[in-house]
CSV table of C-alpha atoms in Angstrom, one decimal:
chain,number,residue,atom,x,y,z
G,1,MET,CA,-3.0,-9.7,-19.9
G,2,THR,CA,-5.2,-10.7,-16.6
G,3,VAL,CA,-7.1,-7.3,-15.7
G,4,ILE,CA,-8.1,-6.8,-12.4
G,5,ARG,CA,-10.5,-4.1,-12.2
G,6,GLY,CA,-10.3,-1.7,-9.6
G,7,LEU,CA,-6.7,-3.6,-8.7
G,8,GLU,CA,-8.5,-5.1,-5.9
G,9,GLY,CA,-5.6,-7.5,-4.5
G,10,ILE,CA,-2.4,-6.3,-6.1
G,11,ILE,CA,-0.4,-5.6,-4.6
G,12,ALA,CA,1.3,-2.5,-5.8
G,13,THR,CA,4.5,-1.6,-4.0
G,14,THR,CA,6.1,-1.8,-0.4
G,15,SER,CA,5.7,0.6,2.7
G,16,SER,CA,6.7,0.9,6.5
G,17,ILE,CA,3.8,3.0,6.8
G,18,SER,CA,0.2,0.9,8.1
G,19,SER,CA,-1.1,-2.0,7.9
G,20,ILE,CA,-4.1,-4.2,7.3
G,21,ILE,CA,-3.2,-7.6,8.3
G,22,ASP,CA,-6.2,-10.3,9.1
G,23,ASP,CA,-8.6,-7.2,9.4
G,24,SER,CA,-6.5,-5.8,11.7
G,25,LEU,CA,-4.4,-1.7,11.6
G,26,ALA,CA,-1.7,-0.9,12.5
G,27,TYR,CA,0.4,2.2,12.6
G,28,VAL,CA,4.0,1.4,12.1
G,29,GLY,CA,3.4,-1.5,14.0
G,30,TYR,CA,1.2,-0.6,16.7
G,31,ASP,CA,-2.3,-1.8,17.0
G,32,ILE,CA,-5.0,1.4,15.7
G,33,ASP,CA,-6.9,-0.3,19.3
G,34,SER,CA,-4.4,1.1,22.0
G,35,LEU,CA,-3.3,4.0,19.7
G,36,ALA,CA,-6.5,5.5,19.6
G,37,GLU,CA,-7.2,4.9,23.1
G,38,HIS,CA,-3.8,6.4,24.7
G,39,ALA,CA,-2.3,8.9,21.6
G,40,SER,CA,-2.5,12.3,20.8
G,41,PHE,CA,-2.9,13.2,16.9
G,42,GLU,CA,0.4,15.0,16.9
G,43,GLU,CA,1.9,11.4,18.0
G,44,ILE,CA,0.1,9.3,15.4
G,45,VAL,CA,1.6,12.4,12.8
G,46,PHE,CA,5.5,11.8,14.0
G,47,LEU,CA,4.9,8.1,13.9
G,48,LEU,CA,3.7,8.0,10.4
G,49,TRP,CA,6.4,10.5,9.1
G,50,ASN,CA,9.5,9.3,11.6
G,51,ARG,CA,8.3,5.4,11.9
G,52,LYS,CA,8.9,5.9,15.9
G,53,LEU,CA,6.9,7.4,18.6
G,54,PRO,CA,8.4,10.6,20.2
G,55,ILE,CA,10.1,10.4,23.0
G,56,ASP,CA,8.7,14.1,25.3
G,57,ILE,CA,11.5,16.5,23.8
G,58,GLU,CA,10.7,15.1,20.4
G,59,LEU,CA,7.1,15.7,20.9
G,60,ARG,CA,7.4,18.7,22.2
G,61,LYS,CA,9.5,20.1,19.8
G,62,PHE,CA,7.0,18.5,16.9
G,63,GLN,CA,4.2,20.8,18.4
G,64,GLN,CA,6.3,23.6,18.5
G,65,GLU,CA,6.6,23.5,14.8
G,66,LEU,CA,3.5,22.9,13.9
G,67,ALA,CA,2.0,25.3,15.8
G,68,GLU,CA,4.8,28.0,14.1
G,69,HIS,CA,3.3,27.3,11.2
G,70,ALA,CA,-0.9,26.4,11.4
G,71,GLU,CA,-1.4,29.9,11.1
G,72,LEU,CA,-2.0,31.8,7.6
G,73,PRO,CA,-1.0,34.5,5.8
G,74,ASP,CA,-3.2,37.2,5.4
G,75,SER,CA,-3.7,37.7,1.8
G,76,PHE,CA,-4.3,33.9,1.8
G,77,ILE,CA,-7.3,34.9,3.9
G,78,GLU,CA,-8.3,37.5,1.3
G,79,GLN,CA,-7.5,34.7,-1.6
G,80,LEU,CA,-10.2,32.6,0.1
G,81,LYS,CA,-12.7,35.8,0.8
G,82,ILE,CA,-12.6,35.5,-3.1
G,83,MET,CA,-14.4,31.7,-4.1
G,84,PRO,CA,-18.6,31.5,-3.7
G,85,LEU,CA,-17.8,30.8,-0.5
G,86,LYS,CA,-22.0,30.1,-0.4
G,87,GLN,CA,-22.1,27.8,-3.1
G,88,VAL,CA,-18.5,25.6,-3.8
G,89,HIS,CA,-18.6,22.5,-1.7
G,90,PRO,CA,-16.1,22.8,1.2
G,91,MET,CA,-14.1,19.8,-0.3
G,92,ALA,CA,-13.5,22.3,-3.8
G,93,ALA,CA,-12.6,25.2,-2.2
G,94,LEU,CA,-9.9,23.1,0.2
G,95,ARG,CA,-9.0,21.7,-3.2
G,96,SER,CA,-7.8,25.5,-4.5
G,97,ALA,CA,-7.1,26.7,-1.1
G,98,VAL,CA,-3.9,23.8,-1.1
G,99,SER,CA,-2.6,24.4,-5.1
G,100,LEU,CA,-2.8,27.7,-4.0
G,101,LEU,CA,-0.8,27.4,-1.0
G,102,GLY,CA,1.6,25.8,-2.9
G,103,VAL,CA,2.0,29.1,-4.7
G,104,TYR,CA,2.7,30.9,-1.4
G,105,ASP,CA,5.0,28.5,-0.8
G,106,GLU,CA,8.7,30.2,-2.3
G,107,SER,CA,10.4,25.7,-1.4
G,108,ALA,CA,7.6,24.6,-2.9
G,109,GLU,CA,9.5,23.3,-5.9
G,110,LEU,CA,12.8,22.3,-4.2
G,111,MET,CA,12.8,18.2,-3.8
G,112,ASP,CA,15.6,18.0,-1.2
G,113,ASP,CA,14.9,16.2,2.0
G,114,LYS,CA,15.0,19.2,4.5
G,115,SER,CA,12.6,21.5,1.8
G,116,ASN,CA,10.1,18.3,2.3
G,117,TYR,CA,10.1,17.8,5.2
G,118,LEU,CA,9.2,21.6,6.4
G,119,LYS,CA,6.6,21.7,4.0
G,120,ALA,CA,5.0,18.5,5.3
G,121,VAL,CA,4.4,20.5,7.7
G,122,LYS,CA,3.1,23.6,6.9
G,123,LEU,CA,0.4,21.5,5.3
G,124,GLN,CA,-0.4,20.0,8.7
G,125,ALA,CA,-0.5,23.2,10.4
G,126,LYS,CA,-2.3,24.7,7.6
G,127,MET,CA,-5.2,22.3,6.9
G,128,PRO,CA,-6.9,22.4,9.7
G,129,THR,CA,-6.5,26.1,9.5
G,130,ILE,CA,-8.3,26.6,6.4
G,131,VAL,CA,-10.8,24.3,6.9
G,132,THR,CA,-12.1,26.3,9.9
G,133,ALA,CA,-11.2,29.3,8.2
G,134,PHE,CA,-13.9,28.7,5.2
G,135,SER,CA,-16.2,27.2,7.6
G,136,ARG,CA,-15.9,31.1,8.9
G,137,LEU,CA,-16.1,32.8,6.1
G,138,ARG,CA,-18.9,31.4,4.2
G,139,LYS,CA,-21.4,32.2,7.5
G,140,GLY,CA,-19.8,36.3,7.2
G,141,LEU,CA,-17.3,36.0,10.0
G,142,GLU,CA,-13.9,36.5,10.7
G,143,PRO,CA,-11.5,33.1,10.8
G,144,ILE,CA,-10.2,32.6,14.3
G,145,GLY,CA,-6.5,32.4,14.4
G,146,PRO,CA,-4.9,29.2,15.8
G,147,ARG,CA,-3.7,28.8,19.5
G,148,LYS,CA,-0.9,27.9,20.4
G,149,ASP,CA,-1.1,26.5,23.5
G,150,LEU,CA,-3.9,24.0,22.2
G,151,SER,CA,-3.5,20.7,20.3
G,152,ILE,CA,-4.5,20.4,16.9
G,153,ALA,CA,-7.7,18.5,17.9
G,154,ALA,CA,-8.9,21.4,20.5
G,155,ASN,CA,-7.4,23.9,18.4
G,156,PHE,CA,-10.1,22.8,15.3
G,157,LEU,CA,-13.3,23.0,18.1
G,158,TYR,CA,-12.1,26.3,18.6
G,159,MET,CA,-10.7,27.9,15.7
G,160,LEU,CA,-14.4,27.0,13.9
G,161,THR,CA,-16.8,28.1,16.9
G,162,GLY,CA,-14.0,30.7,18.8
G,163,GLU,CA,-15.1,28.7,22.3
G,164,GLU,CA,-12.6,26.5,24.3
G,165,PRO,CA,-14.3,23.5,23.9
G,166,GLU,CA,-15.2,20.4,26.3
G,167,PRO,CA,-12.3,18.1,27.3
G,168,ILE,CA,-14.8,15.2,25.7
G,169,ALA,CA,-15.0,17.1,23.3
G,170,ILE,CA,-11.4,17.3,22.5
G,171,GLU,CA,-11.1,13.7,23.1
G,172,ALA,CA,-13.8,12.7,20.6
G,173,PHE,CA,-12.1,14.8,17.7
G,174,ASN,CA,-8.8,13.5,18.3
G,175,LYS,CA,-9.8,10.0,18.6
G,176,ALA,CA,-11.4,11.0,15.1
G,177,LEU,CA,-8.0,12.2,13.7
G,178,VAL,CA,-6.3,8.8,15.2
G,179,LEU,CA,-8.0,6.9,13.5
G,180,HIS,CA,-8.7,8.2,10.2
G,181,ALA,CA,-4.8,8.8,9.8
G,182,ASP,CA,-3.6,6.6,7.8
G,183,HIS,CA,-5.2,3.2,6.1
G,184,GLU,CA,-2.6,1.6,3.7
G,185,LEU,CA,-3.0,2.0,0.1
G,186,ASN,CA,-6.2,3.8,-0.3
G,187,ALA,CA,-7.3,5.6,-3.5
G,188,SER,CA,-6.4,9.3,-2.1
G,189,THR,CA,-2.5,7.9,-0.8
G,190,PHE,CA,-2.6,5.9,-3.5
G,191,THR,CA,-3.7,8.8,-5.7
G,192,ALA,CA,-1.0,11.5,-4.1
G,193,ARG,CA,1.9,9.0,-4.7
G,194,VAL,CA,1.1,8.7,-8.4
G,195,CYS,CA,1.4,11.8,-9.1
G,196,VAL,CA,4.7,12.4,-8.0
G,197,ALA,CA,6.1,9.5,-8.4
G,198,THR,CA,7.1,11.8,-11.5
G,199,LEU,CA,8.9,14.0,-9.2
G,200,SER,CA,5.9,16.7,-8.7
G,201,ASP,CA,5.8,18.7,-5.6
G,202,ILE,CA,3.7,17.7,-2.5
G,203,TYR,CA,1.5,20.2,-3.3
G,204,SER,CA,0.7,18.4,-6.1
G,205,GLY,CA,0.5,15.2,-4.5
G,206,ILE,CA,-1.8,16.4,-1.9
G,207,THR,CA,-3.8,18.9,-4.0
G,208,SER,CA,-4.3,15.3,-6.0
G,209,ALA,CA,-4.9,13.5,-2.9
G,210,ILE,CA,-8.1,15.8,-1.9
G,211,GLY,CA,-9.2,15.4,-5.3
G,212,ALA,CA,-9.8,11.2,-5.0
G,213,LEU,CA,-11.0,11.9,-1.0
G,214,LYS,CA,-13.7,14.5,-2.5
G,215,GLY,CA,-15.8,11.5,-4.0
G,216,PRO,CA,-18.2,9.9,-1.9
G,217,LEU,CA,-17.0,6.2,-2.3
G,218,HIS,CA,-14.2,7.1,-0.1
G,219,GLY,CA,-14.1,10.4,1.6
G,220,GLY,CA,-17.9,10.9,1.5
G,221,ALA,CA,-20.1,8.6,2.8
G,222,ASN,CA,-19.5,10.3,6.2
G,223,GLU,CA,-21.3,12.8,5.1
G,224,ALA,CA,-23.6,10.6,2.7
G,225,VAL,CA,-24.5,9.0,6.1
G,226,MET,CA,-25.4,11.7,8.1
G,227,LYS,CA,-27.9,12.5,5.6
G,228,MET,CA,-29.4,9.2,5.6
G,229,LEU,CA,-30.4,9.5,9.2
G,230,THR,CA,-31.7,13.0,9.3
G,231,GLU,CA,-34.4,11.6,5.9
G,232,ILE,CA,-35.0,8.1,8.3
G,233,GLY,CA,-35.6,11.4,11.2
G,234,SER,CA,-36.4,8.6,14.0
G,235,LEU,CA,-36.3,5.4,15.5
G,236,GLU,CA,-39.8,3.9,14.5
G,237,ASN,CA,-38.6,4.5,10.2
G,238,VAL,CA,-35.5,3.0,10.2
G,239,ASP,CA,-37.3,-0.9,9.3
G,240,ALA,CA,-39.6,1.0,6.6
G,241,TYR,CA,-36.5,3.0,5.4
G,242,ILE,CA,-34.2,0.4,5.4
G,243,LYS,CA,-36.5,-2.1,3.7
G,244,GLU,CA,-36.8,0.0,1.0
G,245,LYS,CA,-32.8,0.3,0.3
G,246,MET,CA,-32.3,-2.9,0.2
G,247,ALA,CA,-35.7,-3.8,-2.3
G,248,LYS,CA,-34.3,-1.4,-4.4
G,249,LYS,CA,-30.7,-2.7,-4.4
G,250,GLU,CA,-29.8,1.0,-3.7
G,251,LYS,CA,-25.9,1.2,-1.2
G,252,ILE,CA,-26.6,1.9,2.2
G,253,MET,CA,-24.0,4.1,3.2
G,254,GLY,CA,-21.2,3.6,5.8
G,255,PHE,CA,-21.8,-0.7,5.5
G,256,GLY,CA,-19.0,-2.5,3.6
G,257,HIS,CA,-15.0,-2.4,3.1
G,258,ARG,CA,-13.0,-3.0,0.3
G,259,VAL,CA,-10.3,-4.8,2.8
G,260,TYR,CA,-11.9,-5.9,6.1
G,261,ARG,CA,-13.9,-8.7,5.9
G,262,LYS,CA,-15.6,-9.5,9.6
G,263,GLY,CA,-15.4,-5.6,10.3
G,264,ASP,CA,-13.2,-2.3,10.6
G,265,PRO,CA,-11.3,-2.1,13.6
G,266,ARG,CA,-11.8,1.3,13.4
G,267,ALA,CA,-15.7,1.6,14.0
G,268,LYS,CA,-15.8,0.3,17.2
G,269,HIS,CA,-14.2,3.5,18.9
G,270,LEU,CA,-16.7,5.6,17.3
G,271,LYS,CA,-19.1,3.6,18.7
G,272,ILE,CA,-18.5,4.5,21.8
G,273,MET,CA,-18.3,8.1,21.5
G,274,ALA,CA,-21.1,8.5,19.9
G,275,LYS,CA,-23.1,6.9,22.8
G,276,LYS,CA,-21.6,9.1,24.6
G,277,LEU,CA,-22.0,12.7,22.6
G,278,THR,CA,-25.3,11.6,22.0
G,279,ASP,CA,-26.6,11.0,25.4
G,280,LEU,CA,-25.1,14.9,26.1
G,281,THR,CA,-26.6,16.5,23.4
G,282,GLY,CA,-29.9,15.3,23.8
G,283,GLU,CA,-30.1,13.2,20.3
G,284,SER,CA,-29.9,9.5,21.5
G,285,TYR,CA,-32.4,8.8,19.4
G,286,LEU,CA,-29.4,9.5,16.2
G,287,TYR,CA,-27.0,6.8,18.3
G,288,ASP,CA,-30.9,4.4,18.6
G,289,MET,CA,-31.2,4.9,15.3
G,290,SER,CA,-27.4,3.8,14.4
G,291,VAL,CA,-27.5,1.1,16.2
G,292,LYS,CA,-30.9,-0.6,14.7
G,293,ILE,CA,-29.5,-0.1,11.0
G,294,GLU,CA,-26.2,-2.4,12.1
G,295,THR,CA,-29.0,-4.8,13.3
G,296,MET,CA,-30.7,-5.4,9.9
G,297,LEU,CA,-27.8,-5.0,7.8
G,298,LYS,CA,-25.9,-7.6,10.0
G,299,GLN,CA,-29.2,-9.5,9.9
G,300,GLU,CA,-29.8,-9.1,6.1
G,301,LYS,CA,-26.6,-8.6,4.6
G,302,ASN,CA,-23.9,-9.7,6.5
G,303,LEU,CA,-22.6,-6.3,6.1
G,304,VAL,CA,-20.7,-4.6,9.4
G,305,PRO,CA,-19.9,-0.7,9.9
G,306,ASN,CA,-17.4,1.3,8.4
G,307,VAL,CA,-15.0,4.1,10.1
G,308,ASP,CA,-17.9,6.3,8.6
G,309,PHE,CA,-21.1,5.0,10.2
G,310,PHE,CA,-20.5,6.2,13.9
G,311,SER,CA,-18.1,9.5,12.8
G,312,ALA,CA,-21.2,10.7,11.2
G,313,SER,CA,-23.4,11.5,14.9
G,314,VAL,CA,-19.7,12.0,16.4
G,315,TYR,CA,-19.4,15.1,14.2
G,316,HIS,CA,-22.4,16.1,14.2
G,317,SER,CA,-22.8,15.7,18.1
G,318,LEU,CA,-19.8,17.8,18.0
G,319,LYS,CA,-21.9,20.7,16.1
G,320,ILE,CA,-19.9,20.3,13.1
G,321,ASP,CA,-21.2,21.5,9.4
G,322,HIS,CA,-22.6,18.0,7.6
G,323,ASP,CA,-20.5,19.3,4.4
G,324,LEU,CA,-17.3,19.9,6.4
G,325,PHE,CA,-17.2,15.5,7.4
G,326,THR,CA,-14.7,15.0,4.3
G,327,PRO,CA,-12.7,17.9,4.9
G,328,ILE,CA,-12.1,16.9,8.3
G,329,PHE,CA,-11.2,13.2,7.0
G,330,ALA,CA,-8.6,15.0,4.7
G,331,VAL,CA,-7.4,17.2,7.7
G,332,SER,CA,-6.3,14.2,9.7
G,333,ARG,CA,-5.4,12.0,6.2
G,334,VAL,CA,-3.5,14.4,4.8
G,335,SER,CA,-0.4,13.2,7.6
G,336,GLY,CA,-0.8,10.0,5.9
G,337,TRP,CA,-0.7,11.3,2.8
G,338,LEU,CA,2.4,13.6,3.4
G,339,ALA,CA,4.0,10.2,4.8
G,340,HIS,CA,3.6,8.3,1.3
G,341,ILE,CA,4.7,10.9,-0.3
G,342,LEU,CA,7.9,11.7,1.3
G,343,GLU,CA,7.9,8.0,1.3
G,344,GLN,CA,7.6,7.8,-2.4
G,345,TYR,CA,10.6,10.3,-2.7
G,346,ASP,CA,13.1,8.0,-0.7
G,347,ASN,CA,12.8,4.8,-3.1
G,348,ASN,CA,10.8,6.8,-6.7
G,349,ARG,CA,10.1,4.7,-9.0
G,350,LEU,CA,7.3,6.3,-12.1
G,351,ILE,CA,4.2,4.5,-11.6
G,352,ARG,CA,3.0,3.6,-14.9
G,353,PRO,CA,0.4,0.5,-15.2
G,354,ARG,CA,-1.2,-0.9,-18.3
G,355,ALA,CA,-4.4,-1.2,-20.1
G,356,ASP,CA,-5.6,-4.1,-21.5
G,357,TYR,CA,-7.4,-2.7,-24.6
G,358,VAL,CA,-10.4,-4.2,-25.6
G,359,GLY,CA,-11.7,-2.0,-28.4
G,360,PRO,CA,-11.7,-1.6,-32.3
G,361,GLU,CA,-8.4,-3.3,-34.2
G,362,ARG,CA,-7.1,-2.3,-37.7
G,363,LEU,CA,-9.5,0.5,-39.3
G,364,ALA,CA,-9.0,2.2,-42.5
G,365,TYR,CA,-8.4,5.6,-42.2
G,366,ILE,CA,-11.0,7.3,-44.6
G,367,PRO,CA,-11.3,10.7,-45.9
G,368,VAL,CA,-13.8,13.1,-44.4
G,369,ASP,CA,-15.2,14.0,-47.7
G,370,GLU,CA,-16.3,10.1,-48.2
G,371,ARG,CA,-17.2,8.9,-45.0
G,372,SER,CA,-21.3,8.0,-44.6
């Protein structure tokens, strides 16, 4: 057998959801640049699930469906309050909360198309509410319920703070959600598909995906980027900090990608928003530091930023707690996970690869009292 560690370059399935071809990302054939500039996140979710952009009446109906299922039951919120809120990582809380949602859904075990679609709507609608509820509860504040007149992007920021967000904040957050929505067969998406390929339920699939996203080599990179920027502190410290990292051969988060070779096509959109937002907040030094790091890594290592690098300063500028960056990733990526889960169900085959055994062979069993 030929062993491909990390399954790099292995084609594991066919999909009509998203594609990465010649360093270009597209959702169902639509280039990410046009979608990032023009589409609402709700349009993207509809596109990923239905393989077409909605017409006006379809979009309004879909928005209404999401709004109707965004609320969390009071008893569910009481369960969240039982968690050790001040010490648990938000991704661990989200993983447990999504699993708990399955307990509350009486149709969780039903596997017909109609039931699975409704579960997808519930999960997409409730994920932002869970993350913002957790954020407020751990600060000793009561959760703020969603408003039916706001988009997913606007609602998230509203539920986080209780204040209606500014248009530029909504634009930035919507753009981030659009850019993170799907990314072909990444680690968390593959995890979700492996899980439901056993014909397990959607809640199990999404819980599995969150577990994979929790790892710093996947979803935790933007939080690590913000930690790095905080440690550096100022523009004049960048040079020494990055050179020391490179000398120690330590990984610099937010750079490089398994798939892209010339650069992540999503990064430039968040770079623009990072510039606008840090100028508004008076923290333009964060953007300047990021650009200097970008220049150094390009010159020294020929590495370019991925989507995580500039998303860190975007979320920071929106006054979002740094450890919520990865849960926000999940709020967006659940749209892609659900699309892939539904696609897996439609043409399912159990995913069961092989391993090349390299351990000892033909050992004879020796009774325990005879072993030395």
